[in-house]
Structures are given as structure tokens and as C-alpha cells.
Amino acid sequence: MAVATKTKAHQSSRSWVSIVGTGESEALDVDKYAIMHRVQIHARDLRILDPNLSYPSTILGRERAIVLNLEHIKAIITSEEVLLRDPTDEHVIPVVKELERRLPVGNEEHHGHGDGKETSNPHNDADAAAEEDESPFEFRALEVFLEAICSFLAARTTELETAAYPALDELTSKISSRNLDRVRKLKSAMTRLTARVQKVRDELEQLLDDDDDMADLYLSRKLFSASSASTSPNYYLTSPTIGSKISRASRASLATVRGDENDVEELEMLLEAYFMQIDSTLNRLTTLREYIDDTEDYINIQLDNHRNQLIQLELVLSSGTVCSSFYSLVAGIFGMNIPYTWNNDHGYMFKYVVMGTGMFCVILFVFIMSHARYKGLVGS
């Protein structure tokens, strides 16, 4: 069993999938050194994507790659391809399919011509395609990952809300060990989920606050600037690795990468959209936490009320015990086997003693309770 587990972990660490700009995917079974050589990153950056190590959510911009670690999504984005770790995971499979669908540019237009039917105005289609394709490849891939992780966390939040609110309402109606244990588990799950959402939100907020970090994510711009500085300006279009994949859409994105190197407005708008989405998810969890806190306060108030009622009952019983003990004292005195001269021929005194002692005990009890009610120790 230990050998099988070790083999499975080893296979998971070597399992990658490569998705290029045309939407084609290829399964890779390579070690970390091959990945480092392929995308030209350091070992410390690749270590962030190790599933056996616990690293917080991170988006790092490197010279030729974006290292992305968001929950179950562990990927490396370059200007030409996306490398995604562990593609057989149940949560990663939908992300791979979404990348294959959305990375290719102009898919909808090609499908429309393939059917031989003109469904809309060609000029409108061309404008829409140009507007859609003006984003660089790395931003389209990054958007897919951000959308997937935000949707995943929002779905987990919805599931938690669906289970938590009825459990809290049931606990307020009936306080029992079963309901308390159920709410305790839900609160623990909410705390863990809140920490995960908070880490993603903090990472997006950190990127938005630093223009230099956002500029590092413009891989196409940096690649074009480097190629322009080292060779002729036409190198970007004649490169065997990049120029062969340039279409009308990628030529439109070339105008974007030729822009101002300090302009990060496009990426800022992209990050802000998903920052607002993840912030909304965090607000939902905050609202749920406040509801749990309010429920706990309500339960504590109920328990305090019950505790006060028990204290009042204890006071009543203690007062009754004191009064009855006085009655027992008189009965014990007269019950002693000691000859008394005044006890002879005075049998009628028995009923007076019994009645007098009983009346005194009742009056004493009423006095004690009246005094307690006057002092506010017993509710009226």
C-alpha cells in the first residue's frame, strides 16, 4: 500500500498537460527539470506548484512565464502555451476543457462559415472578433483560471450557506448536542473556506496595488520588446515559434503589446472584475459568520435565562427548606422523651403548638420571598 501511494504521488508530480493557442492539448509526463527548461523558470518557482507542499495562493510574473497557484489550479502560462499540473483531477478537468474552448481566437466565426449560414452581419462579426481577440494569449489563459477559481469558491460558499442557515435556525428552535455538533462542524468548514477565499483576494489586491507586478504579467509585450531590441523589428512576425502561430487575431494583439510599457489598464480591468467577484464571495462568508455569531449570542442569552430560572428555583427551595427546618426543630424539641410537669393534663396544647408553628413557618416563607422579590432576586 505504501509503495502504491508513493507511485501515485510520483505520477501526479510528473503529470502535466500542455495547451497551445490553437486549443490543442497534449499530455506530458516529464520531470521538474524538463518543465524548468521548457518555460525557463527557477526551481523555487516550480516548488510553489508542488502538490505535496502547502503554499498560499500566488500569482508570480517572471521573465517569460506566469506561475499561478490558486487552490487546485497549479499552472504555468507563457506567451505560447499553458502548462497545467495534474489534469486528471476532477476539479481540473473542466478547466482544461474551458481552456481548449476559449484559447483559440475566432472560433465562433469559423463555426459560422463552416455551417454555410450567415447568422449575422459580417461587419459586426469582424468588429466583435477584433474586440475579443485584442487580448494577449496569457491574459486569455489567466482569465480562464481566475473565472474557474472564483466560480469554484462561490459554489463552495453556496453549498455552505445551504447547509448552515437551516442548521442555525434548527439550533435556535431546539438546543441539543446533535445540533450543536452540527453547527460546530459547519463553523469549522466556514473558517477554512474563509481563509482560502481571503488568500485569493489578498493576492489579487496585492497585484492591483503594484503596477510593476502587473507589468511583469505582460509576457507578449516583454517578448516583443526583447526581440525588437536584439534583432530587427520584423523578428516577432518571422519567428518560427511565434510567427507561425500568428493569425489575424494575434496581429491585432500585436498592436496591444506595442503600446506603452507602463500601461497596465487592460490587466487592471481584468483583475478588478474578478477581485470584485471574490470580494463578493468573501462578503457572503462574512455575513454567514455574523449570522453564526448572532445565533451564538441568542443561544447564550437563552442559556443565561434558563440559568437564572434555575437560580430562582434554588432560592425558593432553599427558603422552603429553612422554614421546614424550623418546624422540624420544634417537633424535635417536643418529641424528646423528657418528663415535663406542664405537659400533664394539657393535651389540648398539642394542636396549638402544631398550628402556631405551621403559621409561623408560612409567614417566615412569605417574608423571605417578599424580601427577595423586593431586592430583584426573584422575578415578579
PDB file of N, CA, C and O in Angstrom, residues 307-376:
ATOM      1  N   ARG A 307     -30.480  29.610  33.205  1.00  0.00           N
ATOM      2  CA  ARG A 307     -29.654  29.565  34.406  1.00  0.00           C
ATOM      3  C   ARG A 307     -30.255  30.443  35.502  1.00  0.00           C
ATOM      4  O   ARG A 307     -30.278  30.068  36.687  1.00  0.00           O
ATOM      5  N   ASN A 308     -30.763  31.599  35.136  1.00  0.00           N
ATOM      6  CA  ASN A 308     -31.411  32.476  36.120  1.00  0.00           C
ATOM      7  C   ASN A 308     -32.674  31.835  36.706  1.00  0.00           C
ATOM      8  O   ASN A 308     -32.957  31.965  37.904  1.00  0.00           O
ATOM      9  N   GLN A 309     -33.410  31.137  35.839  1.00  0.00           N
ATOM     10  CA  GLN A 309     -34.613  30.455  36.324  1.00  0.00           C
ATOM     11  C   GLN A 309     -34.251  29.356  37.322  1.00  0.00           C
ATOM     12  O   GLN A 309     -34.948  29.157  38.330  1.00  0.00           O
ATOM     13  N   LEU A 310     -33.159  28.651  37.033  1.00  0.00           N
ATOM     14  CA  LEU A 310     -32.721  27.620  37.977  1.00  0.00           C
ATOM     15  C   LEU A 310     -32.266  28.236  39.295  1.00  0.00           C
ATOM     16  O   LEU A 310     -32.511  27.672  40.379  1.00  0.00           O
ATOM     17  N   ILE A 311     -31.608  29.377  39.239  1.00  0.00           N
ATOM     18  CA  ILE A 311     -31.177  30.045  40.468  1.00  0.00           C
ATOM     19  C   ILE A 311     -32.394  30.485  41.289  1.00  0.00           C
ATOM     20  O   ILE A 311     -32.415  30.367  42.527  1.00  0.00           O
ATOM     21  N   GLN A 312     -33.414  31.011  40.609  1.00  0.00           N
ATOM     22  CA  GLN A 312     -34.633  31.405  41.308  1.00  0.00           C
ATOM     23  C   GLN A 312     -35.316  30.196  41.953  1.00  0.00           C
ATOM     24  O   GLN A 312     -35.796  30.266  43.100  1.00  0.00           O
ATOM     25  N   LEU A 313     -35.352  29.095  41.217  1.00  0.00           N
ATOM     26  CA  LEU A 313     -35.945  27.882  41.780  1.00  0.00           C
ATOM     27  C   LEU A 313     -35.144  27.399  42.988  1.00  0.00           C
ATOM     28  O   LEU A 313     -35.722  26.969  44.006  1.00  0.00           O
ATOM     29  N   GLU A 314     -33.831  27.497  42.898  1.00  0.00           N
ATOM     30  CA  GLU A 314     -32.991  27.098  44.016  1.00  0.00           C
ATOM     31  C   GLU A 314     -33.235  27.988  45.227  1.00  0.00           C
ATOM     32  O   GLU A 314     -33.240  27.524  46.382  1.00  0.00           O
ATOM     33  N   LEU A 315     -33.465  29.286  44.991  1.00  0.00           N
ATOM     34  CA  LEU A 315     -33.758  30.204  46.091  1.00  0.00           C
ATOM     35  C   LEU A 315     -35.077  29.858  46.774  1.00  0.00           C
ATOM     36  O   LEU A 315     -35.180  29.870  48.012  1.00  0.00           O
ATOM     37  N   VAL A 316     -36.093  29.532  45.968  1.00  0.00           N
ATOM     38  CA  VAL A 316     -37.390  29.145  46.539  1.00  0.00           C
ATOM     39  C   VAL A 316     -37.264  27.879  47.376  1.00  0.00           C
ATOM     40  O   VAL A 316     -37.779  27.784  48.494  1.00  0.00           O
ATOM     41  N   LEU A 317     -36.555  26.892  46.799  1.00  0.00           N
ATOM     42  CA  LEU A 317     -36.401  25.630  47.525  1.00  0.00           C
ATOM     43  C   LEU A 317     -35.582  25.822  48.806  1.00  0.00           C
ATOM     44  O   LEU A 317     -35.884  25.216  49.842  1.00  0.00           O
ATOM     45  N   SER A 318     -34.552  26.660  48.739  1.00  0.00           N
ATOM     46  CA  SER A 318     -33.749  26.905  49.940  1.00  0.00           C
ATOM     47  C   SER A 318     -34.569  27.609  51.018  1.00  0.00           C
ATOM     48  O   SER A 318     -34.450  27.286  52.216  1.00  0.00           O
ATOM     49  N   SER A 319     -35.420  28.568  50.594  1.00  0.00           N
ATOM     50  CA  SER A 319     -36.272  29.256  51.573  1.00  0.00           C
ATOM     51  C   SER A 319     -37.255  28.280  52.213  1.00  0.00           C
ATOM     52  O   SER A 319     -37.479  28.303  53.434  1.00  0.00           O
ATOM     53  N   GLY A 320     -37.849  27.402  51.394  1.00  0.00           N
ATOM     54  CA  GLY A 320     -38.756  26.403  51.944  1.00  0.00           C
ATOM     55  C   GLY A 320     -38.066  25.445  52.898  1.00  0.00           C
ATOM     56  O   GLY A 320     -38.630  25.027  53.922  1.00  0.00           O
ATOM     57  N   THR A 321     -36.806  25.113  52.574  1.00  0.00           N
ATOM     58  CA  THR A 321     -36.054  24.206  53.436  1.00  0.00           C
ATOM     59  C   THR A 321     -35.761  24.849  54.793  1.00  0.00           C
ATOM     60  O   THR A 321     -35.841  24.202  55.847  1.00  0.00           O
ATOM     61  N   VAL A 322     -35.434  26.141  54.789  1.00  0.00           N
ATOM     62  CA  VAL A 322     -35.171  26.850  56.048  1.00  0.00           C
ATOM     63  C   VAL A 322     -36.418  26.876  56.930  1.00  0.00           C
ATOM     64  O   VAL A 322     -36.363  26.621  58.142  1.00  0.00           O
ATOM     65  N   CYS A 323     -37.556  27.173  56.307  1.00  0.00           N
ATOM     66  CA  CYS A 323     -38.797  27.233  57.086  1.00  0.00           C
ATOM     67  C   CYS A 323     -39.199  25.864  57.638  1.00  0.00           C
ATOM     68  O   CYS A 323     -39.624  25.732  58.790  1.00  0.00           O
ATOM     69  N   SER A 324     -39.064  24.847  56.780  1.00  0.00           N
ATOM     70  CA  SER A 324     -39.425  23.497  57.247  1.00  0.00           C
ATOM     71  C   SER A 324     -38.457  22.992  58.314  1.00  0.00           C
ATOM     72  O   SER A 324     -38.834  22.199  59.196  1.00  0.00           O
ATOM     73  N   SER A 325     -37.207  23.438  58.252  1.00  0.00           N
ATOM     74  CA  SER A 325     -36.250  23.033  59.290  1.00  0.00           C
ATOM     75  C   SER A 325     -36.631  23.615  60.655  1.00  0.00           C
ATOM     76  O   SER A 325     -36.421  22.977  61.698  1.00  0.00           O
ATOM     77  N   PHE A 326     -37.205  24.836  60.667  1.00  0.00           N
ATOM     78  CA  PHE A 326     -37.673  25.398  61.931  1.00  0.00           C
ATOM     79  C   PHE A 326     -38.819  24.575  62.497  1.00  0.00           C
ATOM     80  O   PHE A 326     -38.913  24.329  63.696  1.00  0.00           O
ATOM     81  N   TYR A 327     -39.715  24.136  61.568  1.00  0.00           N
ATOM     82  CA  TYR A 327     -40.827  23.280  62.009  1.00  0.00           C
ATOM     83  C   TYR A 327     -40.293  21.977  62.573  1.00  0.00           C
ATOM     84  O   TYR A 327     -40.790  21.466  63.580  1.00  0.00           O
ATOM     85  N   SER A 328     -39.275  21.441  61.914  1.00  0.00           N
ATOM     86  CA  SER A 328     -38.681  20.192  62.409  1.00  0.00           C
ATOM     87  C   SER A 328     -37.997  20.404  63.746  1.00  0.00           C
ATOM     88  O   SER A 328     -37.964  19.495  64.592  1.00  0.00           O
ATOM     89  N   LEU A 329     -37.439  21.601  63.974  1.00  0.00           N
ATOM     90  CA  LEU A 329     -36.799  21.894  65.254  1.00  0.00           C
ATOM     91  C   LEU A 329     -37.806  21.855  66.414  1.00  0.00           C
ATOM     92  O   LEU A 329     -37.560  21.240  67.454  1.00  0.00           O
ATOM     93  N   VAL A 330     -38.962  22.458  66.181  1.00  0.00           N
ATOM     94  CA  VAL A 330     -39.988  22.450  67.230  1.00  0.00           C
ATOM     95  C   VAL A 330     -40.485  21.033  67.479  1.00  0.00           C
ATOM     96  O   VAL A 330     -40.659  20.597  68.634  1.00  0.00           O
ATOM     97  N   ALA A 331     -40.701  20.300  66.367  1.00  0.00           N
ATOM     98  CA  ALA A 331     -41.169  18.912  66.518  1.00  0.00           C
ATOM     99  C   ALA A 331     -40.134  18.067  67.248  1.00  0.00           C
ATOM    100  O   ALA A 331     -40.468  17.198  68.069  1.00  0.00           O
ATOM    101  N   GLY A 332     -38.853  18.312  66.994  1.00  0.00           N
ATOM    102  CA  GLY A 332     -37.808  17.549  67.675  1.00  0.00           C
ATOM    103  C   GLY A 332     -37.745  17.872  69.156  1.00  0.00           C
ATOM    104  O   GLY A 332     -37.496  16.982  69.981  1.00  0.00           O
ATOM    105  N   ILE A 333     -37.962  19.160  69.488  1.00  0.00           N
ATOM    106  CA  ILE A 333     -37.920  19.536  70.908  1.00  0.00           C
ATOM    107  C   ILE A 333     -39.049  18.868  71.683  1.00  0.00           C
ATOM    108  O   ILE A 333     -38.842  18.282  72.755  1.00  0.00           O
ATOM    109  N   PHE A 334     -40.247  18.957  71.135  1.00  0.00           N
ATOM    110  CA  PHE A 334     -41.383  18.354  71.828  1.00  0.00           C
ATOM    111  C   PHE A 334     -41.392  16.841  71.715  1.00  0.00           C
ATOM    112  O   PHE A 334     -42.122  16.174  72.442  1.00  0.00           O
ATOM    113  N   GLY A 335     -40.635  16.303  70.840  1.00  0.00           N
ATOM    114  CA  GLY A 335     -40.624  14.848  70.696  1.00  0.00           C
ATOM    115  C   GLY A 335     -39.600  14.168  71.580  1.00  0.00           C
ATOM    116  O   GLY A 335     -39.509  12.942  71.587  1.00  0.00           O
ATOM    117  N   MET A 336     -38.808  14.936  72.303  1.00  0.00           N
ATOM    118  CA  MET A 336     -37.808  14.330  73.181  1.00  0.00           C
ATOM    119  C   MET A 336     -38.497  13.655  74.372  1.00  0.00           C
ATOM    120  O   MET A 336     -39.493  14.175  74.889  1.00  0.00           O
ATOM    121  N   ASN A 337     -37.956  12.523  74.780  1.00  0.00           N
ATOM    122  CA  ASN A 337     -38.536  11.726  75.869  1.00  0.00           C
ATOM    123  C   ASN A 337     -38.063  12.260  77.227  1.00  0.00           C
ATOM    124  O   ASN A 337     -37.317  11.605  77.959  1.00  0.00           O
ATOM    125  N   ILE A 338     -38.513  13.477  77.536  1.00  0.00           N
ATOM    126  CA  ILE A 338     -38.143  14.127  78.813  1.00  0.00           C
ATOM    127  C   ILE A 338     -39.444  14.487  79.526  1.00  0.00           C
ATOM    128  O   ILE A 338     -40.328  15.112  78.932  1.00  0.00           O
ATOM    129  N   PRO A 339     -39.561  14.104  80.786  1.00  0.00           N
ATOM    130  CA  PRO A 339     -40.809  14.426  81.508  1.00  0.00           C
ATOM    131  C   PRO A 339     -40.904  15.916  81.820  1.00  0.00           C
ATOM    132  O   PRO A 339     -39.948  16.512  82.322  1.00  0.00           O
ATOM    133  N   TYR A 340     -42.034  16.522  81.453  1.00  0.00           N
ATOM    134  CA  TYR A 340     -42.306  17.921  81.757  1.00  0.00           C
ATOM    135  C   TYR A 340     -43.545  17.986  82.656  1.00  0.00           C
ATOM    136  O   TYR A 340     -44.536  17.328  82.368  1.00  0.00           O
ATOM    137  N   THR A 341     -43.475  18.778  83.726  1.00  0.00           N
ATOM    138  CA  THR A 341     -44.633  18.882  84.639  1.00  0.00           C
ATOM    139  C   THR A 341     -45.792  19.606  83.994  1.00  0.00           C
ATOM    140  O   THR A 341     -46.965  19.306  84.255  1.00  0.00           O
ATOM    141  N   TRP A 342     -45.488  20.584  83.098  1.00  0.00           N
ATOM    142  CA  TRP A 342     -46.564  21.332  82.453  1.00  0.00           C
ATOM    143  C   TRP A 342     -47.217  20.558  81.316  1.00  0.00           C
ATOM    144  O   TRP A 342     -48.226  20.983  80.771  1.00  0.00           O
ATOM    145  N   ASN A 343     -46.648  19.341  81.006  1.00  0.00           N
ATOM    146  CA  ASN A 343     -47.232  18.531  79.931  1.00  0.00           C
ATOM    147  C   ASN A 343     -48.377  17.666  80.447  1.00  0.00           C
ATOM    148  O   ASN A 343     -49.130  17.098  79.649  1.00  0.00           O
ATOM    149  N   ASN A 344     -48.465  17.552  81.782  1.00  0.00           N
ATOM    150  CA  ASN A 344     -49.520  16.712  82.334  1.00  0.00           C
ATOM    151  C   ASN A 344     -50.857  17.448  82.279  1.00  0.00           C
ATOM    152  O   ASN A 344     -50.950  18.617  82.665  1.00  0.00           O
ATOM    153  N   ASP A 345     -51.849  16.729  81.856  1.00  0.00           N
ATOM    154  CA  ASP A 345     -53.226  17.233  81.759  1.00  0.00           C
ATOM    155  C   ASP A 345     -53.339  18.492  80.884  1.00  0.00           C
ATOM    156  O   ASP A 345     -54.186  19.359  81.112  1.00  0.00           O
ATOM    157  N   HIS A 346     -52.431  18.619  79.893  1.00  0.00           N
ATOM    158  CA  HIS A 346     -52.531  19.738  78.936  1.00  0.00           C
ATOM    159  C   HIS A 346     -52.418  19.219  77.492  1.00  0.00           C
ATOM    160  O   HIS A 346     -51.678  19.747  76.663  1.00  0.00           O
ATOM    161  N   GLY A 347     -53.157  18.175  77.192  1.00  0.00           N
ATOM    162  CA  GLY A 347     -53.098  17.581  75.856  1.00  0.00           C
ATOM    163  C   GLY A 347     -53.622  18.493  74.773  1.00  0.00           C
ATOM    164  O   GLY A 347     -53.250  18.367  73.592  1.00  0.00           O
ATOM    165  N   TYR A 348     -54.471  19.434  75.125  1.00  0.00           N
ATOM    166  CA  TYR A 348     -55.026  20.323  74.099  1.00  0.00           C
ATOM    167  C   TYR A 348     -53.973  21.274  73.541  1.00  0.00           C
ATOM    168  O   TYR A 348     -54.168  21.897  72.502  1.00  0.00           O
ATOM    169  N   MET A 349     -52.826  21.384  74.215  1.00  0.00           N
ATOM    170  CA  MET A 349     -51.772  22.280  73.735  1.00  0.00           C
ATOM    171  C   MET A 349     -51.102  21.775  72.459  1.00  0.00           C
ATOM    172  O   MET A 349     -50.472  22.541  71.726  1.00  0.00           O
ATOM    173  N   PHE A 350     -51.292  20.487  72.185  1.00  0.00           N
ATOM    174  CA  PHE A 350     -50.634  19.899  71.007  1.00  0.00           C
ATOM    175  C   PHE A 350     -51.074  20.593  69.730  1.00  0.00           C
ATOM    176  O   PHE A 350     -50.255  20.991  68.880  1.00  0.00           O
ATOM    177  N   LYS A 351     -52.394  20.761  69.592  1.00  0.00           N
ATOM    178  CA  LYS A 351     -52.877  21.342  68.347  1.00  0.00           C
ATOM    179  C   LYS A 351     -52.480  22.808  68.230  1.00  0.00           C
ATOM    180  O   LYS A 351     -52.192  23.303  67.128  1.00  0.00           O
ATOM    181  N   TYR A 352     -52.396  23.506  69.329  1.00  0.00           N
ATOM    182  CA  TYR A 352     -51.991  24.912  69.262  1.00  0.00           C
ATOM    183  C   TYR A 352     -50.509  25.054  68.858  1.00  0.00           C
ATOM    184  O   TYR A 352     -50.137  25.960  68.111  1.00  0.00           O
ATOM    185  N   VAL A 353     -49.708  24.165  69.388  1.00  0.00           N
ATOM    186  CA  VAL A 353     -48.284  24.200  69.037  1.00  0.00           C
ATOM    187  C   VAL A 353     -48.082  23.883  67.559  1.00  0.00           C
ATOM    188  O   VAL A 353     -47.318  24.539  66.851  1.00  0.00           O
ATOM    189  N   VAL A 354     -48.792  22.858  67.085  1.00  0.00           N
ATOM    190  CA  VAL A 354     -48.666  22.473  65.671  1.00  0.00           C
ATOM    191  C   VAL A 354     -49.150  23.592  64.773  1.00  0.00           C
ATOM    192  O   VAL A 354     -48.487  23.989  63.789  1.00  0.00           O
ATOM    193  N   MET A 355     -50.329  24.139  65.047  1.00  0.00           N
ATOM    194  CA  MET A 355     -50.880  25.194  64.220  1.00  0.00           C
ATOM    195  C   MET A 355     -50.040  26.469  64.307  1.00  0.00           C
ATOM    196  O   MET A 355     -49.775  27.132  63.288  1.00  0.00           O
ATOM    197  N   GLY A 356     -49.596  26.818  65.498  1.00  0.00           N
ATOM    198  CA  GLY A 356     -48.774  28.021  65.658  1.00  0.00           C
ATOM    199  C   GLY A 356     -47.442  27.917  64.917  1.00  0.00           C
ATOM    200  O   GLY A 356     -46.989  28.862  64.259  1.00  0.00           O
ATOM    201  N   THR A 357     -46.811  26.754  65.041  1.00  0.00           N
ATOM    202  CA  THR A 357     -45.533  26.568  64.345  1.00  0.00           C
ATOM    203  C   THR A 357     -45.716  26.598  62.833  1.00  0.00           C
ATOM    204  O   THR A 357     -44.911  27.183  62.095  1.00  0.00           O
ATOM    205  N   GLY A 358     -46.784  25.972  62.340  1.00  0.00           N
ATOM    206  CA  GLY A 358     -47.044  25.981  60.901  1.00  0.00           C
ATOM    207  C   GLY A 358     -47.299  27.381  60.381  1.00  0.00           C
ATOM    208  O   GLY A 358     -46.772  27.772  59.317  1.00  0.00           O
ATOM    209  N   MET A 359     -48.103  28.171  61.100  1.00  0.00           N
ATOM    210  CA  MET A 359     -48.370  29.534  60.684  1.00  0.00           C
ATOM    211  C   MET A 359     -47.097  30.370  60.693  1.00  0.00           C
ATOM    212  O   MET A 359     -46.858  31.187  59.776  1.00  0.00           O
ATOM    213  N   PHE A 360     -46.261  30.167  61.702  1.00  0.00           N
ATOM    214  CA  PHE A 360     -45.002  30.911  61.763  1.00  0.00           C
ATOM    215  C   PHE A 360     -44.102  30.572  60.577  1.00  0.00           C
ATOM    216  O   PHE A 360     -43.471  31.466  59.989  1.00  0.00           O
ATOM    217  N   CYS A 361     -44.054  29.282  60.213  1.00  0.00           N
ATOM    218  CA  CYS A 361     -43.222  28.872  59.069  1.00  0.00           C
ATOM    219  C   CYS A 361     -43.737  29.489  57.775  1.00  0.00           C
ATOM    220  O   CYS A 361     -42.960  29.943  56.929  1.00  0.00           O
ATOM    221  N   VAL A 362     -45.064  29.511  57.609  1.00  0.00           N
ATOM    222  CA  VAL A 362     -45.640  30.103  56.390  1.00  0.00           C
ATOM    223  C   VAL A 362     -45.339  31.595  56.327  1.00  0.00           C
ATOM    224  O   VAL A 362     -44.958  32.138  55.283  1.00  0.00           O
ATOM    225  N   ILE A 363     -45.515  32.289  57.452  1.00  0.00           N
ATOM    226  CA  ILE A 363     -45.243  33.730  57.493  1.00  0.00           C
ATOM    227  C   ILE A 363     -43.769  34.004  57.209  1.00  0.00           C
ATOM    228  O   ILE A 363     -43.409  34.941  56.469  1.00  0.00           O
ATOM    229  N   LEU A 364     -42.898  33.165  57.767  1.00  0.00           N
ATOM    230  CA  LEU A 364     -41.466  33.330  57.514  1.00  0.00           C
ATOM    231  C   LEU A 364     -41.131  33.127  56.036  1.00  0.00           C
ATOM    232  O   LEU A 364     -40.337  33.880  55.446  1.00  0.00           O
ATOM    233  N   PHE A 365     -41.750  32.136  55.393  1.00  0.00           N
ATOM    234  CA  PHE A 365     -41.506  31.874  53.968  1.00  0.00           C
ATOM    235  C   PHE A 365     -41.976  33.041  53.106  1.00  0.00           C
ATOM    236  O   PHE A 365     -41.280  33.480  52.171  1.00  0.00           O
ATOM    237  N   VAL A 366     -43.181  33.568  53.436  1.00  0.00           N
ATOM    238  CA  VAL A 366     -43.710  34.712  52.679  1.00  0.00           C
ATOM    239  C   VAL A 366     -42.810  35.924  52.845  1.00  0.00           C
ATOM    240  O   VAL A 366     -42.545  36.674  51.883  1.00  0.00           O
ATOM    241  N   PHE A 367     -42.315  36.136  54.055  1.00  0.00           N
ATOM    242  CA  PHE A 367     -41.419  37.265  54.290  1.00  0.00           C
ATOM    243  C   PHE A 367     -40.127  37.144  53.480  1.00  0.00           C
ATOM    244  O   PHE A 367     -39.655  38.116  52.876  1.00  0.00           O
ATOM    245  N   ILE A 368     -39.551  35.944  53.467  1.00  0.00           N
ATOM    246  CA  ILE A 368     -38.301  35.737  52.702  1.00  0.00           C
ATOM    247  C   ILE A 368     -38.522  35.977  51.218  1.00  0.00           C
ATOM    248  O   ILE A 368     -37.735  36.658  50.546  1.00  0.00           O
ATOM    249  N   MET A 369     -39.610  35.433  50.658  1.00  0.00           N
ATOM    250  CA  MET A 369     -39.885  35.609  49.229  1.00  0.00           C
ATOM    251  C   MET A 369     -40.201  37.057  48.891  1.00  0.00           C
ATOM    252  O   MET A 369     -39.800  37.566  47.828  1.00  0.00           O
ATOM    253  N   SER A 370     -40.908  37.748  49.773  1.00  0.00           N
ATOM    254  CA  SER A 370     -41.213  39.164  49.526  1.00  0.00           C
ATOM    255  C   SER A 370     -39.938  39.988  49.531  1.00  0.00           C
ATOM    256  O   SER A 370     -39.750  40.884  48.685  1.00  0.00           O
ATOM    257  N   HIS A 371     -39.056  39.694  50.462  1.00  0.00           N
ATOM    258  CA  HIS A 371     -37.784  40.409  50.510  1.00  0.00           C
ATOM    259  C   HIS A 371     -36.945  40.123  49.258  1.00  0.00           C
ATOM    260  O   HIS A 371     -36.305  41.041  48.708  1.00  0.00           O
ATOM    261  N   ALA A 372     -36.929  38.877  48.800  1.00  0.00           N
ATOM    262  CA  ALA A 372     -36.179  38.524  47.592  1.00  0.00           C
ATOM    263  C   ALA A 372     -36.750  39.208  46.361  1.00  0.00           C
ATOM    264  O   ALA A 372     -36.015  39.677  45.483  1.00  0.00           O
ATOM    265  N   ARG A 373     -38.067  39.283  46.286  1.00  0.00           N
ATOM    266  CA  ARG A 373     -38.695  39.957  45.143  1.00  0.00           C
ATOM    267  C   ARG A 373     -38.436  41.461  45.210  1.00  0.00           C
ATOM    268  O   ARG A 373     -38.238  42.111  44.179  1.00  0.00           O
ATOM    269  N   TYR A 374     -38.405  42.019  46.412  1.00  0.00           N
ATOM    270  CA  TYR A 374     -38.128  43.453  46.566  1.00  0.00           C
ATOM    271  C   TYR A 374     -36.705  43.771  46.136  1.00  0.00           C
ATOM    272  O   TYR A 374     -36.446  44.822  45.534  1.00  0.00           O
ATOM    273  N   LYS A 375     -35.777  42.880  46.418  1.00  0.00           N
ATOM    274  CA  LYS A 375     -34.378  43.069  46.016  1.00  0.00           C
ATOM    275  C   LYS A 375     -34.115  42.683  44.570  1.00  0.00           C
ATOM    276  O   LYS A 375     -33.001  42.854  44.081  1.00  0.00           O
ATOM    277  N   GLY A 376     -35.129  42.161  43.886  1.00  0.00           N
ATOM    278  CA  GLY A 376     -34.946  41.768  42.492  1.00  0.00           C
ATOM    279  C   GLY A 376     -34.306  40.426  42.301  1.00  0.00           C
ATOM    280  O   GLY A 376     -33.856  40.108  41.187  1.00  0.00           O
TER     281      GLY A 376
END
